[in-house]
Amino acid sequence: MESLDLRVLGDALQWRRAGHGVTLVTVVETWGSAPRPPGALLAVRDDGVVSGSVSGGCVEDDLIARVKSGERHGAPAMIAYGVTKEEAARFGLPCGGTLRLVQEPVRDTAWIESVLARTAAHELVARTLTLATGAVTLGTATRDERMRFDGSTLTTLFGPKWRLLLIGAGQLSQAVAQMAQLLDFEVLVCDPREEYASTLAIAGATHVPGMPDDVVRELRCDAHTAIVALTHDPKLDDMALLEALRSDAFYVGALGSTRNQAARRKRLAEHFDLTEAELARLHGPVGLRIGAKTPAEIAVSILAQLIERKNHAAVAAQPAAGCTVA
């Protein structure tokens, strides 16, 4: 459910509209130390241009060569790499890894358009492909679902883009916003203070007008949303945090010293009746302890902790060592 998959679909849609042939390739099973997990997606254009990845590069090279040589599939088909140790070495799959893929020609693009529209509205979508016919159906997914493959049908999940709401538009927010965009986050910035109005033009970020608590409430924060309060103004930060800690946001953080954070937790508990469980969700002081001093260093510490939390559920959900089948 990475937003990279949505970019792959967007590229595939654009290529088809331009008249190109497109093949989608999905990792469905891995054994050993395969480079990419089940669900990883690749699009290959008829002239060899690619978007996404399914390995460290060698498998992509072979797939490109197949397409450029004129190999075409009328229906979805299975393909495997690294079945033997020799093949694993040839295709750069470490430790005897094995990769099994489903490749399919993209003809009808209506399902891609629907997936992109629904995920843009922050909906989780399950896409089921029937290999025998190439038929595609779409449905609503839940966050506890995983990719499924039974040999005849393949169900993959597409989720909305990860987004980050920053409360405050100071120098630190600008550093966090720039780095977060490199990590493929949609960045939103809210700061109602007039003296910061001139700094809201952060390249690539979206200014959201209004008071922070209203913005958090209206944003309907889901499990693809992170919220970080950086104003150092309790009147702004605390009210935003009140709404954030009661939302489904996967990460909530606030700038401030350990002493300030203790006072903040006391205020939130006494005046706003936040529970211990809700307060425990607050990352404050925000960021990993790496001795950060400058705005850029603090931004690194914040985003490192945010990524750690973002990936935690995915890591915890991975099967034990051995055959890895989503």
GROMACS .gro file of C-alpha atoms in nm:
model
  326
    1MET     CA    1   0.000   0.000   0.000
    2GLU     CA    2   0.292   0.233  -0.057
    3SER     CA    3   0.218   0.548  -0.256
    4LEU     CA    4   0.497   0.438  -0.492
    5ASP     CA    5   0.248   0.181  -0.624
    6LEU     CA    6   0.007   0.462  -0.705
    7ARG     CA    7   0.283   0.637  -0.898
    8VAL     CA    8   0.340   0.318  -1.097
    9LEU     CA    9  -0.031   0.302  -1.179
   10GLY     CA   10  -0.029   0.670  -1.273
   11ASP     CA   11   0.261   0.613  -1.512
   12ALA     CA   12   0.090   0.308  -1.662
   13LEU     CA   13  -0.227   0.508  -1.718
   14GLN     CA   14  -0.038   0.793  -1.884
   15TRP     CA   15   0.152   0.553  -2.112
   16ARG     CA   16  -0.165   0.373  -2.222
   17ARG     CA   17  -0.334   0.705  -2.297
   18ALA     CA   18  -0.034   0.791  -2.514
   19GLY     CA   19  -0.085   0.470  -2.712
   20HIS     CA   20   0.192   0.257  -2.560
   21GLY     CA   21   0.162  -0.108  -2.467
   22VAL     CA   22   0.211  -0.164  -2.094
   23THR     CA   23   0.280  -0.474  -1.886
   24LEU     CA   24   0.223  -0.474  -1.510
   25VAL     CA   25   0.435  -0.709  -1.301
   26THR     CA   26   0.353  -0.793  -0.937
   27VAL     CA   27   0.563  -0.988  -0.685
   28VAL     CA   28   0.335  -1.261  -0.550
   29GLU     CA   29   0.572  -1.496  -0.364
   30THR     CA   30   0.926  -1.482  -0.230
   31TRP     CA   31   1.155  -1.733  -0.066
   32GLY     CA   32   1.481  -1.659   0.105
   33SER     CA   33   1.627  -1.309   0.089
   34ALA     CA   34   1.437  -1.176  -0.210
   35PRO     CA   35   1.500  -0.801  -0.255
   36ARG     CA   36   1.136  -0.685  -0.278
   37PRO     CA   37   0.832  -0.798  -0.077
   38PRO     CA   38   0.509  -0.951  -0.209
   39GLY     CA   39   0.290  -0.682  -0.361
   40ALA     CA   40   0.580  -0.483  -0.509
   41LEU     CA   41   0.475  -0.345  -0.847
   42LEU     CA   42   0.652  -0.271  -1.176
   43ALA     CA   43   0.520  -0.128  -1.502
   44VAL     CA   44   0.712  -0.194  -1.825
   45ARG     CA   45   0.639   0.013  -2.136
   46ASP     CA   46   0.666  -0.141  -2.482
   47ASP     CA   47   0.991   0.050  -2.547
   48GLY     CA   48   1.151  -0.071  -2.222
   49VAL     CA   49   1.084   0.230  -1.999
   50VAL     CA   50   0.994   0.117  -1.645
   51SER     CA   51   0.826   0.252  -1.333
   52GLY     CA   52   0.861   0.083  -0.993
   53SER     CA   53   1.066  -0.227  -0.914
   54VAL     CA   54   1.041  -0.596  -0.827
   55SER     CA   55   1.408  -0.666  -0.748
   56GLY     CA   56   1.746  -0.502  -0.719
   57GLY     CA   57   1.759  -0.443  -1.094
   58CYS     CA   58   1.867  -0.765  -1.268
   59VAL     CA   59   1.516  -0.906  -1.291
   60GLU     CA   60   1.396  -0.576  -1.432
   61ASP     CA   61   1.667  -0.596  -1.697
   62ASP     CA   62   1.542  -0.940  -1.804
   63LEU     CA   63   1.180  -0.826  -1.811
   64ILE     CA   64   1.275  -0.522  -2.022
   65ALA     CA   65   1.467  -0.745  -2.263
   66ARG     CA   66   1.164  -0.973  -2.298
   67VAL     CA   67   0.933  -0.682  -2.377
   68LYS     CA   68   1.174  -0.516  -2.622
   69SER     CA   69   1.227  -0.847  -2.800
   70GLY     CA   70   0.856  -0.852  -2.877
   71GLU     CA   71   0.740  -1.103  -2.615
   72ARG     CA   72   0.372  -1.035  -2.546
   73HIS     CA   73   0.113  -1.202  -2.329
   74GLY     CA   74  -0.254  -1.200  -2.416
   75ALA     CA   75  -0.353  -1.289  -2.060
   76PRO     CA   76  -0.191  -1.274  -1.715
   77ALA     CA   77   0.088  -1.528  -1.669
   78MET     CA   78   0.325  -1.654  -1.400
   79ILE     CA   79   0.701  -1.613  -1.420
   80ALA     CA   80   0.967  -1.724  -1.168
   81TYR     CA   81   1.329  -1.622  -1.110
   82GLY     CA   82   1.598  -1.786  -0.899
   83VAL     CA   83   1.455  -2.137  -0.896
   84THR     CA   84   1.810  -2.274  -0.883
   85LYS     CA   85   2.116  -2.133  -0.704
   86GLU     CA   86   2.268  -2.058  -1.042
   87GLU     CA   87   1.965  -1.855  -1.150
   88ALA     CA   88   1.954  -1.679  -0.813
   89ALA     CA   89   2.315  -1.571  -0.861
   90ARG     CA   90   2.250  -1.467  -1.220
   91PHE     CA   91   1.960  -1.243  -1.127
   92GLY     CA   92   2.120  -1.097  -0.817
   93LEU     CA   93   1.891  -1.271  -0.568
   94PRO     CA   94   2.095  -1.317  -0.249
   95CYS     CA   95   2.112  -1.634  -0.041
   96GLY     CA   96   1.937  -1.846  -0.303
   97GLY     CA   97   1.630  -1.622  -0.304
   98THR     CA   98   1.337  -1.702  -0.531
   99LEU     CA   99   1.094  -1.457  -0.683
  100ARG     CA  100   0.758  -1.547  -0.836
  101LEU     CA  101   0.576  -1.283  -1.038
  102VAL     CA  102   0.244  -1.228  -1.214
  103GLN     CA  103   0.269  -1.025  -1.534
  104GLU     CA  104  -0.037  -0.889  -1.708
  105PRO     CA  105  -0.105  -0.674  -2.013
  106VAL     CA  106  -0.283  -0.346  -1.940
  107ARG     CA  107  -0.573  -0.303  -2.178
  108ASP     CA  108  -0.869  -0.155  -1.992
  109THR     CA  109  -0.757   0.144  -1.786
  110ALA     CA  110  -1.091   0.214  -1.616
  111TRP     CA  111  -0.985   0.022  -1.304
  112ILE     CA  112  -0.664   0.227  -1.280
  113GLU     CA  113  -0.860   0.551  -1.301
  114SER     CA  114  -1.096   0.426  -1.031
  115VAL     CA  115  -0.812   0.318  -0.799
  116LEU     CA  116  -0.639   0.654  -0.834
  117ALA     CA  117  -0.962   0.845  -0.770
  118ARG     CA  118  -1.061   0.637  -0.469
  119THR     CA  119  -0.719   0.648  -0.306
  120ALA     CA  120  -0.706   1.025  -0.363
  121ALA     CA  121  -1.021   1.036  -0.150
  122HIS     CA  122  -0.827   0.841   0.117
  123GLU     CA  123  -1.001   0.511   0.056
  124LEU     CA  124  -0.832   0.171   0.083
  125VAL     CA  125  -0.896  -0.036  -0.228
  126ALA     CA  126  -0.866  -0.410  -0.291
  127ARG     CA  127  -0.804  -0.507  -0.653
  128THR     CA  128  -0.865  -0.869  -0.755
  129LEU     CA  129  -0.726  -1.010  -1.080
  130THR     CA  130  -0.849  -1.342  -1.222
  131LEU     CA  131  -0.553  -1.491  -1.408
  132ALA     CA  132  -0.755  -1.715  -1.640
  133THR     CA  133  -0.955  -1.428  -1.789
  134GLY     CA  134  -0.769  -1.110  -1.694
  135ALA     CA  135  -1.087  -0.975  -1.535
  136VAL     CA  136  -1.041  -0.711  -1.265
  137THR     CA  137  -1.278  -0.626  -0.980
  138LEU     CA  138  -1.239  -0.356  -0.716
  139GLY     CA  139  -1.366  -0.350  -0.359
  140THR     CA  140  -1.319  -0.167  -0.031
  141ALA     CA  141  -1.030  -0.296   0.182
  142THR     CA  142  -0.949  -0.277   0.552
  143ARG     CA  143  -0.607  -0.207   0.704
  144ASP     CA  144  -0.575  -0.558   0.846
  145GLU     CA  145  -0.595  -0.715   0.499
  146ARG     CA  146  -0.286  -0.837   0.315
  147MET     CA  147  -0.207  -0.927  -0.043
  148ARG     CA  148  -0.354  -1.268  -0.132
  149PHE     CA  149  -0.261  -1.512  -0.409
  150ASP     CA  150  -0.403  -1.865  -0.447
  151GLY     CA  151  -0.267  -1.950  -0.791
  152SER     CA  152  -0.579  -1.841  -0.978
  153THR     CA  153  -0.670  -1.502  -0.830
  154LEU     CA  154  -0.446  -1.222  -0.707
  155THR     CA  155  -0.574  -0.956  -0.466
  156THR     CA  156  -0.353  -0.652  -0.413
  157LEU     CA  157  -0.419  -0.349  -0.194
  158PHE     CA  158  -0.384   0.018  -0.277
  159GLY     CA  159  -0.399   0.283  -0.010
  160PRO     CA  160  -0.398   0.662   0.000
  161LYS     CA  161  -0.074   0.856  -0.007
  162TRP     CA  162   0.092   0.911   0.331
  163ARG     CA  163   0.040   1.266   0.449
  164LEU     CA  164   0.198   1.486   0.714
  165LEU     CA  165   0.026   1.782   0.879
  166LEU     CA  166   0.266   2.034   1.034
  167ILE     CA  167   0.131   2.280   1.291
  168GLY     CA  168   0.354   2.585   1.255
  169ALA     CA  169   0.540   2.740   0.963
  170GLY     CA  170   0.874   2.833   1.115
  171GLN     CA  171   1.226   2.736   1.008
  172LEU     CA  172   1.199   2.385   1.153
  173SER     CA  173   0.870   2.322   0.971
  174GLN     CA  174   1.031   2.422   0.644
  175ALA     CA  175   1.314   2.173   0.698
  176VAL     CA  176   1.071   1.894   0.792
  177ALA     CA  177   0.848   1.975   0.494
  178GLN     CA  178   1.133   1.961   0.244
  179MET     CA  179   1.264   1.628   0.372
  180ALA     CA  180   0.917   1.474   0.408
  181GLN     CA  181   0.846   1.538   0.041
  182LEU     CA  182   1.161   1.349  -0.052
  183LEU     CA  183   1.013   1.060   0.148
  184ASP     CA  184   0.698   1.078  -0.066
  185PHE     CA  185   0.472   1.240   0.195
  186GLU     CA  186   0.200   1.484   0.102
  187VAL     CA  187   0.279   1.781   0.329
  188LEU     CA  188   0.015   2.013   0.474
  189VAL     CA  189   0.105   2.320   0.684
  190CYS     CA  190  -0.127   2.510   0.918
  191ASP     CA  191  -0.029   2.829   1.101
  192PRO     CA  192  -0.289   3.100   1.174
  193ARG     CA  193  -0.033   3.350   1.310
  194GLU     CA  194  -0.010   3.657   1.086
  195GLU     CA  195   0.362   3.704   1.150
  196TYR     CA  196   0.429   3.365   0.989
  197ALA     CA  197   0.210   3.426   0.685
  198SER     CA  198   0.509   3.513   0.468
  199THR     CA  199   0.682   3.181   0.546
  200LEU     CA  200   0.387   2.963   0.446
  201ALA     CA  201   0.505   2.943   0.086
  202ILE     CA  202   0.696   2.619   0.143
  203ALA     CA  203   0.769   2.469  -0.199
  204GLY     CA  204   0.556   2.161  -0.260
  205ALA     CA  205   0.359   2.192   0.064
  206THR     CA  206  -0.007   2.290   0.088
  207HIS     CA  207  -0.117   2.571   0.317
  208VAL     CA  208  -0.432   2.478   0.509
  209PRO     CA  209  -0.609   2.787   0.648
  210GLY     CA  210  -0.786   2.796   0.983
  211MET     CA  211  -0.717   2.716   1.347
  212PRO     CA  212  -0.509   2.398   1.394
  213ASP     CA  213  -0.769   2.208   1.598
  214ASP     CA  214  -1.036   2.280   1.336
  215VAL     CA  215  -0.800   2.171   1.060
  216VAL     CA  216  -0.717   1.842   1.235
  217ARG     CA  217  -1.086   1.772   1.290
  218GLU     CA  218  -1.186   1.856   0.933
  219LEU     CA  219  -0.898   1.658   0.787
  220ARG     CA  220  -1.053   1.336   0.924
  221CYS     CA  221  -0.709   1.197   0.998
  222ASP     CA  222  -0.674   0.831   0.910
  223ALA     CA  223  -0.401   0.572   0.963
  224HIS     CA  224  -0.205   0.720   0.672
  225THR     CA  225  -0.175   1.058   0.849
  226ALA     CA  226   0.093   1.199   1.080
  227ILE     CA  227   0.058   1.522   1.280
  228VAL     CA  228   0.348   1.718   1.429
  229ALA     CA  229   0.299   2.034   1.638
  230LEU     CA  230   0.594   2.273   1.608
  231THR     CA  231   0.469   2.620   1.710
  232HIS     CA  232   0.587   2.618   2.075
  233ASP     CA  233   0.258   2.798   2.148
  234PRO     CA  234   0.039   2.591   2.385
  235LYS     CA  235  -0.276   2.769   2.264
  236LEU     CA  236  -0.216   2.633   1.915
  237ASP     CA  237  -0.030   2.308   1.981
  238ASP     CA  238  -0.244   2.177   2.267
  239MET     CA  239  -0.577   2.218   2.092
  240ALA     CA  240  -0.442   2.054   1.777
  241LEU     CA  241  -0.295   1.768   1.983
  242LEU     CA  242  -0.626   1.722   2.163
  243GLU     CA  243  -0.793   1.642   1.832
  244ALA     CA  244  -0.495   1.450   1.693
  245LEU     CA  245  -0.462   1.213   1.989
  246ARG     CA  246  -0.827   1.117   1.954
  247SER     CA  247  -0.796   1.057   1.580
  248ASP     CA  248  -0.671   0.757   1.383
  249ALA     CA  249  -0.343   0.931   1.293
  250PHE     CA  250  -0.056   0.680   1.308
  251TYR     CA  251   0.187   0.936   1.453
  252VAL     CA  252   0.140   1.241   1.674
  253GLY     CA  253   0.440   1.445   1.790
  254ALA     CA  254   0.509   1.777   1.960
  255LEU     CA  255   0.816   1.996   1.993
  256GLY     CA  256   0.934   2.087   2.344
  257SER     CA  257   1.162   1.986   2.629
  258THR     CA  258   1.094   1.694   2.861
  259ARG     CA  259   0.975   1.937   3.128
  260ASN     CA  260   0.743   2.115   2.886
  261GLN     CA  261   0.605   1.784   2.765
  262ALA     CA  262   0.528   1.676   3.122
  263ALA     CA  263   0.339   2.001   3.180
  264ARG     CA  264   0.155   1.955   2.849
  265ARG     CA  265   0.046   1.601   2.938
  266LYS     CA  266  -0.079   1.725   3.274
  267ARG     CA  267  -0.283   2.001   3.106
  268LEU     CA  268  -0.430   1.764   2.851
  269ALA     CA  269  -0.525   1.512   3.119
  270GLU     CA  270  -0.670   1.761   3.367
  271HIS     CA  271  -0.850   2.003   3.138
  272PHE     CA  272  -0.946   1.789   2.841
  273ASP     CA  273  -0.997   1.445   2.995
  274LEU     CA  274  -0.757   1.262   2.765
  275THR     CA  275  -0.703   0.904   2.877
  276GLU     CA  276  -0.366   0.751   2.961
  277ALA     CA  277  -0.385   0.548   2.642
  278GLU     CA  278  -0.447   0.859   2.433
  279LEU     CA  279  -0.166   1.052   2.605
  280ALA     CA  280   0.070   0.758   2.553
  281ARG     CA  281   0.037   0.811   2.177
  282LEU     CA  282   0.211   1.149   2.201
  283HIS     CA  283   0.574   1.153   2.091
  284GLY     CA  284   0.720   1.432   2.300
  285PRO     CA  285   0.987   1.547   2.295
  286VAL     CA  286   0.937   1.471   1.928
  287GLY     CA  287   1.202   1.278   1.734
  288LEU     CA  288   1.470   1.021   1.801
  289ARG     CA  289   1.743   1.112   2.047
  290ILE     CA  290   2.040   1.170   1.816
  291GLY     CA  291   2.178   1.485   1.976
  292ALA     CA  292   2.016   1.704   1.710
  293LYS     CA  293   2.084   2.078   1.740
  294THR     CA  294   2.014   2.255   1.409
  295PRO     CA  295   1.671   2.269   1.239
  296ALA     CA  296   1.792   2.025   0.972
  297GLU     CA  297   1.922   1.779   1.232
  298ILE     CA  298   1.599   1.803   1.433
  299ALA     CA  299   1.403   1.745   1.113
  300VAL     CA  300   1.605   1.427   1.052
  301SER     CA  301   1.529   1.303   1.404
  302ILE     CA  302   1.156   1.375   1.364
  303LEU     CA  303   1.126   1.202   1.029
  304ALA     CA  304   1.336   0.906   1.142
  305GLN     CA  305   1.095   0.845   1.430
  306LEU     CA  306   0.794   0.901   1.205
  307ILE     CA  307   0.923   0.646   0.952
  308GLU     CA  308   0.995   0.401   1.234
  309ARG     CA  309   0.632   0.421   1.346
  310LYS     CA  310   0.503   0.413   0.987
  311ASN     CA  311   0.690   0.091   0.915
  312HIS     CA  312   0.634  -0.072   1.252
  313ALA     CA  313   0.301  -0.233   1.165
  314ALA     CA  314   0.434  -0.366   0.834
  315VAL     CA  315   0.742  -0.515   1.003
  316ALA     CA  316   0.537  -0.670   1.283
  317ALA     CA  317   0.304  -0.828   1.028
  318GLN     CA  318   0.582  -1.003   0.833
  319PRO     CA  319   0.578  -1.383   0.856
  320ALA     CA  320   0.860  -1.569   1.024
  321ALA     CA  321   1.174  -1.659   0.832
  322GLY     CA  322   1.124  -1.913   0.554
  323CYS     CA  323   0.870  -1.901   0.280
  324THR     CA  324   0.732  -1.550   0.255
  325VAL     CA  325   0.384  -1.552   0.111
  326ALA     CA  326   0.151  -1.257   0.157
   0.00000   0.00000   0.00000
